[in-house]
Amino acid sequence: MLKIYLNGKIVPEEEAKVSVFDHGLLYGDGVFEGIRSYNGRVFKLNEHLCRLFKSAKVIMLKVPLSISDLEEAILKTLRANKLHDAYIRVVVTRGKGDLGLDPLKCLSPTLFIIASKIELYPAELYEKGLSLATVPTRRNEVEALNPAIKSLNYLNNILAKIEARNSNALEGIFLNSQGYVTECTGDNIFIYTEKGNLLLTPPVYSGALEGITRNCVMKLAKEEGIGVEEKLLTRYDLFCSDEVFLTGSAAEIIHVYKIDGRVIGEGKRGRVTELLQKKFKELTQREGTQIYK
Ligand code: PMP
């Protein structure tokens, strides 16, 4: 039985309940983060919380705790569950309101933290890689619901996930309305080309989340002398690259061997993907906020 942090208290899972009038549930009005801890340390905690506060600011939602109090609440939740390697979900909703949309009628935001064991993709998948499909649903427009906001409204991503599964793929590639590649349903995407020794990823303004893992990988690649650029990419660029991989807190770094039936590079994990996986793993073991002091 998990122990959940809910509005200032640690409660058993069966007591962790929110109102059916919570606008997080009624309208997807809220923001969240998915964070990892490795070996008793929370990885990039401050970066995740800064992104949470930015998402909240954009939707004019006041997070009921300061960054440092929220950090402490997360560590407390991990300790209550005696976790070392965990997946942490932090959710802030608009709170309880009436059946209308008006967020001003929601007087007190709901904040909960779930810390649980991490369920990874099976190890074989990291050997074999992923086969991806481009999905018909386009990524939310930056001018409508900016994908840089990590909001509770994930229906765009869920539709894309359904379409990917309908095409027998575990992940789907989102294009924006101009036809440029943006990201996947829950991960950022990178391509590597031997020619020029270049690692490319779509810019956030094309319609992607500014992934914490994405930022780490870009930094690690630069440290390895690889050229890194944020660039508008088409499916052609993906098909003709030497390596493709996805990044995310849950998936970490996973290579892609096929996209829409086209084999990528030699159809196996590439040299640069393997190098970045190794460097990323070292970083996760070395860095982070200690849970048990
Ligand atoms: N894009 C989307 C749509 C996501 O939901 C996620 C996971 N939070 C990512 C990218 C990867 O972001 P991060 O590396 O911060 O987990």
mmCIF file of C-alpha atoms and ligand atoms in Angstrom:
data_model
loop_
_atom_site.group_PDB
_atom_site.id
_atom_site.type_symbol
_atom_site.label_atom_id
_atom_site.label_comp_id
_atom_site.label_asym_id
_atom_site.label_seq_id
_atom_site.Cartn_x
_atom_site.Cartn_y
_atom_site.Cartn_z
ATOM 1 C CA MET A 1 0.000 0.000 0.000
ATOM 2 C CA LEU A 2 1.488 3.321 -1.092
ATOM 3 C CA LYS A 3 1.627 6.425 1.041
ATOM 4 C CA ILE A 4 0.500 9.507 -0.839
ATOM 5 C CA TYR A 5 1.145 13.168 -0.123
ATOM 6 C CA LEU A 6 -2.167 15.005 -0.421
ATOM 7 C CA ASN A 7 -2.590 18.687 0.460
ATOM 8 C CA GLY A 8 0.009 18.755 3.204
ATOM 9 C CA LYS A 9 -0.532 15.281 4.675
ATOM 10 C CA ILE A 10 0.878 11.823 4.035
ATOM 11 C CA VAL A 11 -2.089 9.444 3.819
ATOM 12 C CA PRO A 12 -2.577 5.796 2.865
ATOM 13 C CA GLU A 13 -3.472 5.246 -0.792
ATOM 14 C CA GLU A 14 -7.120 4.375 -0.055
ATOM 15 C CA GLU A 15 -7.590 7.705 1.733
ATOM 16 C CA ALA A 16 -5.967 9.747 -1.042
ATOM 17 C CA LYS A 17 -9.152 11.006 -2.700
ATOM 18 C CA VAL A 18 -10.074 14.187 -4.532
ATOM 19 C CA SER A 19 -13.482 15.691 -5.196
ATOM 20 C CA VAL A 20 -15.479 14.883 -8.357
ATOM 21 C CA PHE A 21 -15.743 18.697 -8.622
ATOM 22 C CA ASP A 22 -11.972 19.074 -8.912
ATOM 23 C CA HIS A 23 -11.269 20.912 -12.168
ATOM 24 C CA GLY A 24 -8.229 18.724 -12.731
ATOM 25 C CA LEU A 25 -10.722 15.916 -13.285
ATOM 26 C CA LEU A 26 -13.551 17.909 -14.883
ATOM 27 C CA TYR A 27 -11.410 19.894 -17.327
ATOM 28 C CA GLY A 28 -7.799 18.702 -17.169
ATOM 29 C CA ASP A 29 -7.106 22.052 -15.532
ATOM 30 C CA GLY A 30 -3.776 21.573 -13.801
ATOM 31 C CA VAL A 31 -0.099 20.777 -14.300
ATOM 32 C CA PHE A 32 2.209 17.889 -13.456
ATOM 33 C CA GLU A 33 5.724 16.505 -13.474
ATOM 34 C CA GLY A 34 7.182 13.011 -13.814
ATOM 35 C CA ILE A 35 10.495 12.711 -11.959
ATOM 36 C CA ARG A 36 12.948 9.841 -11.327
ATOM 37 C CA SER A 37 15.103 8.951 -8.390
ATOM 38 C CA TYR A 38 18.134 6.717 -8.750
ATOM 39 C CA ASN A 39 19.999 5.053 -5.946
ATOM 40 C CA GLY A 40 18.603 7.335 -3.228
ATOM 41 C CA ARG A 41 18.951 10.580 -5.193
ATOM 42 C CA VAL A 42 16.283 12.549 -7.035
ATOM 43 C CA PHE A 43 17.538 13.380 -10.502
ATOM 44 C CA LYS A 44 17.278 17.008 -11.685
ATOM 45 C CA LEU A 45 14.715 17.827 -9.002
ATOM 46 C CA ASN A 46 15.176 21.565 -9.263
ATOM 47 C CA GLU A 47 14.841 21.519 -13.083
ATOM 48 C CA HIS A 48 11.561 19.581 -12.828
ATOM 49 C CA LEU A 49 10.180 21.930 -10.194
ATOM 50 C CA CYS A 50 11.189 25.010 -12.194
ATOM 51 C CA ARG A 51 9.314 23.571 -15.186
ATOM 52 C CA LEU A 52 6.288 22.826 -12.966
ATOM 53 C CA PHE A 53 6.267 26.417 -11.712
ATOM 54 C CA LYS A 54 6.565 27.743 -15.275
ATOM 55 C CA SER A 55 3.664 25.556 -16.451
ATOM 56 C CA ALA A 56 1.608 26.774 -13.464
ATOM 57 C CA LYS A 57 2.507 30.407 -14.129
ATOM 58 C CA VAL A 58 1.334 30.202 -17.743
ATOM 59 C CA ILE A 59 -2.071 28.810 -16.739
ATOM 60 C CA MET A 60 -2.231 31.285 -13.812
ATOM 61 C CA LEU A 61 -2.335 28.580 -11.180
ATOM 62 C CA LYS A 62 -0.658 29.274 -7.867
ATOM 63 C CA VAL A 63 1.323 26.289 -6.592
ATOM 64 C CA PRO A 64 0.399 26.168 -2.888
ATOM 65 C CA LEU A 65 4.020 25.527 -1.766
ATOM 66 C CA SER A 66 7.323 27.263 -2.439
ATOM 67 C CA ILE A 67 9.894 25.363 -4.549
ATOM 68 C CA SER A 68 11.893 24.444 -1.437
ATOM 69 C CA ASP A 69 8.812 23.293 0.518
ATOM 70 C CA LEU A 70 7.686 21.246 -2.474
ATOM 71 C CA GLU A 71 11.168 19.690 -2.685
ATOM 72 C CA GLU A 72 10.887 18.741 0.983
ATOM 73 C CA ALA A 73 7.371 17.304 0.452
ATOM 74 C CA ILE A 74 8.692 15.117 -2.376
ATOM 75 C CA LEU A 75 11.589 13.833 -0.257
ATOM 76 C CA LYS A 76 9.178 13.178 2.626
ATOM 77 C CA THR A 77 6.901 11.142 0.336
ATOM 78 C CA LEU A 78 9.863 9.077 -0.880
ATOM 79 C CA ARG A 79 10.969 8.429 2.697
ATOM 80 C CA ALA A 80 7.430 7.472 3.772
ATOM 81 C CA ASN A 81 7.497 4.799 1.057
ATOM 82 C CA LYS A 82 11.124 3.767 1.772
ATOM 83 C CA LEU A 83 12.004 4.246 -1.888
ATOM 84 C CA HIS A 84 15.456 4.610 -3.458
ATOM 85 C CA ASP A 85 14.730 4.044 -7.162
ATOM 86 C CA ALA A 86 11.380 5.569 -7.909
ATOM 87 C CA TYR A 87 9.094 7.342 -10.316
ATOM 88 C CA ILE A 88 7.542 10.435 -8.764
ATOM 89 C CA ARG A 89 4.403 12.141 -10.013
ATOM 90 C CA VAL A 90 3.692 15.655 -8.766
ATOM 91 C CA VAL A 91 0.241 17.003 -9.648
ATOM 92 C CA VAL A 92 -1.243 20.439 -8.983
ATOM 93 C CA THR A 93 -4.858 20.948 -10.027
ATOM 94 C CA ARG A 94 -7.060 24.027 -10.010
ATOM 95 C CA GLY A 95 -8.942 22.411 -7.127
ATOM 96 C CA LYS A 96 -12.629 22.099 -6.365
ATOM 97 C CA GLY A 97 -15.006 24.420 -8.201
ATOM 98 C CA ASP A 98 -18.512 24.303 -9.609
ATOM 99 C CA LEU A 99 -19.589 22.754 -12.912
ATOM 100 C CA GLY A 100 -18.672 25.894 -14.846
ATOM 101 C CA LEU A 101 -15.224 26.499 -16.320
ATOM 102 C CA ASP A 102 -14.348 29.555 -14.265
ATOM 103 C CA PRO A 103 -11.054 28.882 -12.484
ATOM 104 C CA LEU A 104 -11.633 31.912 -10.233
ATOM 105 C CA LYS A 105 -14.321 29.883 -8.486
ATOM 106 C CA CYS A 106 -11.746 27.271 -7.507
ATOM 107 C CA LEU A 107 -10.456 28.626 -4.232
ATOM 108 C CA SER A 108 -7.809 26.133 -3.227
ATOM 109 C CA PRO A 109 -5.522 24.133 -5.562
ATOM 110 C CA THR A 110 -5.105 20.398 -4.968
ATOM 111 C CA LEU A 111 -1.519 19.144 -4.672
ATOM 112 C CA PHE A 112 -0.605 15.494 -4.534
ATOM 113 C CA ILE A 113 2.578 13.481 -4.875
ATOM 114 C CA ILE A 114 2.723 9.805 -5.783
ATOM 115 C CA ALA A 115 6.060 8.047 -5.352
ATOM 116 C CA SER A 116 6.095 4.551 -6.696
ATOM 117 C CA LYS A 117 8.381 1.886 -8.100
ATOM 118 C CA ILE A 118 9.417 2.597 -11.640
ATOM 119 C CA GLU A 119 8.039 0.354 -14.362
ATOM 120 C CA LEU A 120 10.493 0.384 -17.195
ATOM 121 C CA TYR A 121 10.170 -0.699 -20.782
ATOM 122 C CA PRO A 122 11.405 -4.332 -20.835
ATOM 123 C CA ALA A 123 15.207 -4.670 -21.183
ATOM 124 C CA GLU A 124 14.841 -6.443 -24.581
ATOM 125 C CA LEU A 125 13.357 -3.275 -25.994
ATOM 126 C CA TYR A 126 16.571 -1.368 -25.242
ATOM 127 C CA GLU A 127 18.455 -4.039 -27.218
ATOM 128 C CA LYS A 128 16.021 -4.207 -30.105
ATOM 129 C CA GLY A 129 14.825 -0.585 -30.125
ATOM 130 C CA LEU A 130 11.441 0.828 -31.057
ATOM 131 C CA SER A 131 9.506 0.846 -34.287
ATOM 132 C CA LEU A 132 7.603 4.129 -34.605
ATOM 133 C CA ALA A 133 4.674 5.311 -36.669
ATOM 134 C CA THR A 134 3.815 8.884 -37.617
ATOM 135 C CA VAL A 135 0.288 9.563 -36.383
ATOM 136 C CA PRO A 136 -2.499 11.409 -38.237
ATOM 137 C CA THR A 137 -3.370 13.643 -35.252
ATOM 138 C CA ARG A 138 -1.247 16.802 -35.306
ATOM 139 C CA ARG A 139 0.490 18.192 -32.207
ATOM 140 C CA ASN A 140 -1.427 20.911 -30.376
ATOM 141 C CA GLU A 141 -0.654 24.301 -31.886
ATOM 142 C CA VAL A 142 1.764 26.433 -29.902
ATOM 143 C CA GLU A 143 -0.713 29.315 -30.236
ATOM 144 C CA ALA A 144 -3.603 27.198 -28.936
ATOM 145 C CA LEU A 145 -2.382 24.907 -26.154
ATOM 146 C CA ASN A 146 1.387 25.199 -26.069
ATOM 147 C CA PRO A 147 2.977 21.734 -25.656
ATOM 148 C CA ALA A 148 5.668 23.436 -23.543
ATOM 149 C CA ILE A 149 3.053 23.550 -20.766
ATOM 150 C CA LYS A 150 3.045 20.188 -19.021
ATOM 151 C CA SER A 151 -0.675 20.307 -18.360
ATOM 152 C CA LEU A 152 -3.063 17.602 -17.198
ATOM 153 C CA ASN A 153 -4.771 17.888 -20.554
ATOM 154 C CA TYR A 154 -3.031 15.027 -22.371
ATOM 155 C CA LEU A 155 -5.817 14.081 -24.765
ATOM 156 C CA ASN A 156 -3.748 15.182 -27.765
ATOM 157 C CA ASN A 157 -1.043 12.726 -26.658
ATOM 158 C CA ILE A 158 -3.547 9.989 -25.844
ATOM 159 C CA LEU A 159 -5.136 10.203 -29.315
ATOM 160 C CA ALA A 160 -1.665 9.925 -30.814
ATOM 161 C CA LYS A 161 -0.862 6.943 -28.595
ATOM 162 C CA ILE A 162 -4.065 5.179 -29.716
ATOM 163 C CA GLU A 163 -3.157 5.833 -33.351
ATOM 164 C CA ALA A 164 0.395 4.567 -32.819
ATOM 165 C CA ARG A 165 -0.989 1.365 -31.257
ATOM 166 C CA ASN A 166 -3.469 1.032 -34.155
ATOM 167 C CA SER A 167 -0.388 1.010 -36.422
ATOM 168 C CA ASN A 168 1.295 -1.649 -34.243
ATOM 169 C CA ALA A 169 3.841 0.808 -32.883
ATOM 170 C CA LEU A 170 4.562 1.459 -29.203
ATOM 171 C CA GLU A 171 5.213 5.162 -29.778
ATOM 172 C CA GLY A 172 3.941 7.683 -32.307
ATOM 173 C CA ILE A 173 5.633 10.638 -33.963
ATOM 174 C CA PHE A 174 3.700 13.888 -33.854
ATOM 175 C CA LEU A 175 3.978 16.388 -36.704
ATOM 176 C CA ASN A 176 2.805 19.969 -36.292
ATOM 177 C CA SER A 177 0.312 21.558 -38.685
ATOM 178 C CA GLN A 178 3.180 22.593 -41.013
ATOM 179 C CA GLY A 179 4.291 18.974 -41.250
ATOM 180 C CA TYR A 180 7.448 19.316 -39.151
ATOM 181 C CA VAL A 181 8.358 16.654 -36.626
ATOM 182 C CA THR A 182 7.803 17.820 -33.044
ATOM 183 C CA GLU A 183 8.125 14.958 -30.556
ATOM 184 C CA CYS A 184 6.536 11.664 -29.551
ATOM 185 C CA THR A 185 3.557 11.144 -27.239
ATOM 186 C CA GLY A 186 5.683 11.071 -24.089
ATOM 187 C CA ASP A 187 9.267 11.559 -25.258
ATOM 188 C CA ASN A 188 11.458 13.972 -27.213
ATOM 189 C CA ILE A 189 13.113 12.825 -30.430
ATOM 190 C CA PHE A 190 16.700 13.157 -31.698
ATOM 191 C CA ILE A 191 18.447 12.237 -34.926
ATOM 192 C CA TYR A 192 22.167 11.816 -35.492
ATOM 193 C CA THR A 193 24.001 12.116 -38.807
ATOM 194 C CA GLU A 194 27.579 10.886 -39.217
ATOM 195 C CA LYS A 195 28.118 13.468 -41.925
ATOM 196 C CA GLY A 196 28.970 16.586 -39.932
ATOM 197 C CA ASN A 197 28.850 14.652 -36.625
ATOM 198 C CA LEU A 198 25.535 16.345 -35.833
ATOM 199 C CA LEU A 199 22.823 15.643 -33.303
ATOM 200 C CA LEU A 200 19.536 17.360 -34.144
ATOM 201 C CA THR A 201 16.267 17.776 -32.270
ATOM 202 C CA PRO A 202 13.197 19.887 -33.062
ATOM 203 C CA PRO A 203 13.057 23.292 -31.343
ATOM 204 C CA VAL A 204 10.526 23.744 -28.545
ATOM 205 C CA TYR A 205 8.702 26.398 -30.605
ATOM 206 C CA SER A 206 7.809 23.766 -33.229
ATOM 207 C CA GLY A 207 5.557 22.136 -30.590
ATOM 208 C CA ALA A 208 7.578 20.102 -28.108
ATOM 209 C CA LEU A 209 8.027 19.904 -24.377
ATOM 210 C CA GLU A 210 11.412 21.159 -23.219
ATOM 211 C CA GLY A 211 12.385 17.784 -21.830
ATOM 212 C CA ILE A 212 14.744 17.610 -18.875
ATOM 213 C CA THR A 213 16.341 14.479 -20.369
ATOM 214 C CA ARG A 214 16.528 16.271 -23.738
ATOM 215 C CA ASN A 215 18.490 19.122 -22.156
ATOM 216 C CA CYS A 216 20.836 16.695 -20.375
ATOM 217 C CA VAL A 217 21.502 14.754 -23.570
ATOM 218 C CA MET A 218 22.253 17.936 -25.509
ATOM 219 C CA LYS A 219 24.796 18.947 -22.865
ATOM 220 C CA LEU A 220 26.369 15.476 -22.719
ATOM 221 C CA ALA A 221 26.674 15.338 -26.521
ATOM 222 C CA LYS A 222 28.424 18.728 -26.600
ATOM 223 C CA GLU A 223 30.869 17.493 -23.949
ATOM 224 C CA GLU A 224 31.654 14.569 -26.270
ATOM 225 C CA GLY A 225 32.501 16.940 -29.125
ATOM 226 C CA ILE A 226 29.290 16.237 -31.048
ATOM 227 C CA GLY A 227 27.621 19.186 -32.810
ATOM 228 C CA VAL A 228 24.152 19.830 -31.346
ATOM 229 C CA GLU A 229 21.432 21.892 -33.004
ATOM 230 C CA GLU A 230 17.742 22.534 -32.532
ATOM 231 C CA LYS A 231 16.371 22.410 -36.049
ATOM 232 C CA LEU A 232 13.045 21.991 -37.851
ATOM 233 C CA LEU A 233 12.987 18.396 -39.092
ATOM 234 C CA THR A 234 10.842 16.582 -41.623
ATOM 235 C CA ARG A 235 10.117 12.849 -41.856
ATOM 236 C CA TYR A 236 12.651 12.783 -44.711
ATOM 237 C CA ASP A 237 15.353 13.891 -42.246
ATOM 238 C CA LEU A 238 14.385 11.074 -39.870
ATOM 239 C CA PHE A 239 14.299 8.383 -42.565
ATOM 240 C CA CYS A 240 17.714 9.427 -43.919
ATOM 241 C CA SER A 241 19.535 9.831 -40.593
ATOM 242 C CA ASP A 242 22.038 7.316 -39.209
ATOM 243 C CA GLU A 243 20.536 7.073 -35.727
ATOM 244 C CA VAL A 244 17.260 8.054 -34.082
ATOM 245 C CA PHE A 245 16.543 7.909 -30.364
ATOM 246 C CA LEU A 246 13.936 9.132 -27.900
ATOM 247 C CA THR A 247 14.507 10.741 -24.514
ATOM 248 C CA GLY A 248 12.299 11.038 -21.437
ATOM 249 C CA SER A 249 12.464 10.675 -17.674
ATOM 250 C CA ALA A 250 10.728 7.298 -17.799
ATOM 251 C CA ALA A 251 12.273 5.844 -20.983
ATOM 252 C CA GLU A 252 15.683 7.572 -20.500
ATOM 253 C CA ILE A 253 17.345 7.047 -23.921
ATOM 254 C CA ILE A 254 15.975 4.413 -26.295
ATOM 255 C CA HIS A 255 16.876 3.898 -29.938
ATOM 256 C CA VAL A 256 14.504 3.645 -32.867
ATOM 257 C CA TYR A 257 15.189 1.049 -35.562
ATOM 258 C CA LYS A 258 12.248 1.683 -37.845
ATOM 259 C CA ILE A 259 9.928 4.576 -38.709
ATOM 260 C CA ASP A 260 6.857 4.113 -40.938
ATOM 261 C CA GLY A 261 8.437 0.967 -42.383
ATOM 262 C CA ARG A 262 11.816 2.614 -43.185
ATOM 263 C CA VAL A 263 14.802 1.051 -41.445
ATOM 264 C CA ILE A 264 16.957 3.671 -39.691
ATOM 265 C CA GLY A 265 20.708 3.419 -40.368
ATOM 266 C CA GLU A 266 21.745 -0.201 -39.997
ATOM 267 C CA GLY A 267 18.577 -1.064 -38.060
ATOM 268 C CA LYS A 268 20.361 -1.410 -34.743
ATOM 269 C CA ARG A 269 21.487 0.761 -31.859
ATOM 270 C CA GLY A 270 24.081 3.210 -33.121
ATOM 271 C CA ARG A 271 27.447 4.182 -31.683
ATOM 272 C CA VAL A 272 26.354 7.664 -30.571
ATOM 273 C CA THR A 273 23.128 6.428 -28.933
ATOM 274 C CA GLU A 274 25.161 3.861 -26.997
ATOM 275 C CA LEU A 275 27.710 6.480 -25.920
ATOM 276 C CA LEU A 276 25.004 8.886 -24.726
ATOM 277 C CA GLN A 277 23.183 6.086 -22.879
ATOM 278 C CA LYS A 278 26.413 5.303 -21.031
ATOM 279 C CA LYS A 279 27.127 8.958 -20.181
ATOM 280 C CA PHE A 280 23.513 9.525 -19.103
ATOM 281 C CA LYS A 281 23.572 6.487 -16.830
ATOM 282 C CA GLU A 282 26.792 7.679 -15.197
ATOM 283 C CA LEU A 283 25.189 11.077 -14.597
ATOM 284 C CA THR A 284 22.071 9.597 -12.974
ATOM 285 C CA GLN A 285 24.244 7.565 -10.598
ATOM 286 C CA ARG A 286 26.420 10.513 -9.667
ATOM 287 C CA GLU A 287 24.050 13.497 -9.413
ATOM 288 C CA GLY A 288 20.843 14.324 -7.578
ATOM 289 C CA THR A 289 19.213 15.464 -4.357
ATOM 290 C CA GLN A 290 19.797 12.985 -1.553
ATOM 291 C CA ILE A 291 16.611 11.479 -0.122
ATOM 292 C CA TYR A 292 18.127 10.064 3.070
ATOM 293 C CA LYS A 293 20.526 12.436 4.798
HETATM 294 N N1 PMP B 1 7.410 15.136 -24.362
HETATM 295 C C1 PMP B 1 6.279 14.834 -23.695
HETATM 296 C C2 PMP B 1 4.978 15.092 -24.366
HETATM 297 C C3 PMP B 1 6.335 14.286 -22.412
HETATM 298 O O1 PMP B 1 5.207 14.001 -21.752
HETATM 299 C C4 PMP B 1 7.601 14.011 -21.836
HETATM 300 C C5 PMP B 1 7.688 13.358 -20.479
HETATM 301 N N2 PMP B 1 7.501 14.263 -19.447
HETATM 302 C C6 PMP B 1 8.764 14.338 -22.557
HETATM 303 C C7 PMP B 1 8.623 14.897 -23.815
HETATM 304 C C8 PMP B 1 10.127 14.110 -21.973
HETATM 305 O O2 PMP B 1 10.399 15.036 -20.950
HETATM 306 P P1 PMP B 1 11.365 14.720 -19.735
HETATM 307 O O3 PMP B 1 12.685 14.362 -20.312
HETATM 308 O O4 PMP B 1 11.420 15.985 -18.963
HETATM 309 O O5 PMP B 1 10.761 13.591 -18.974
#
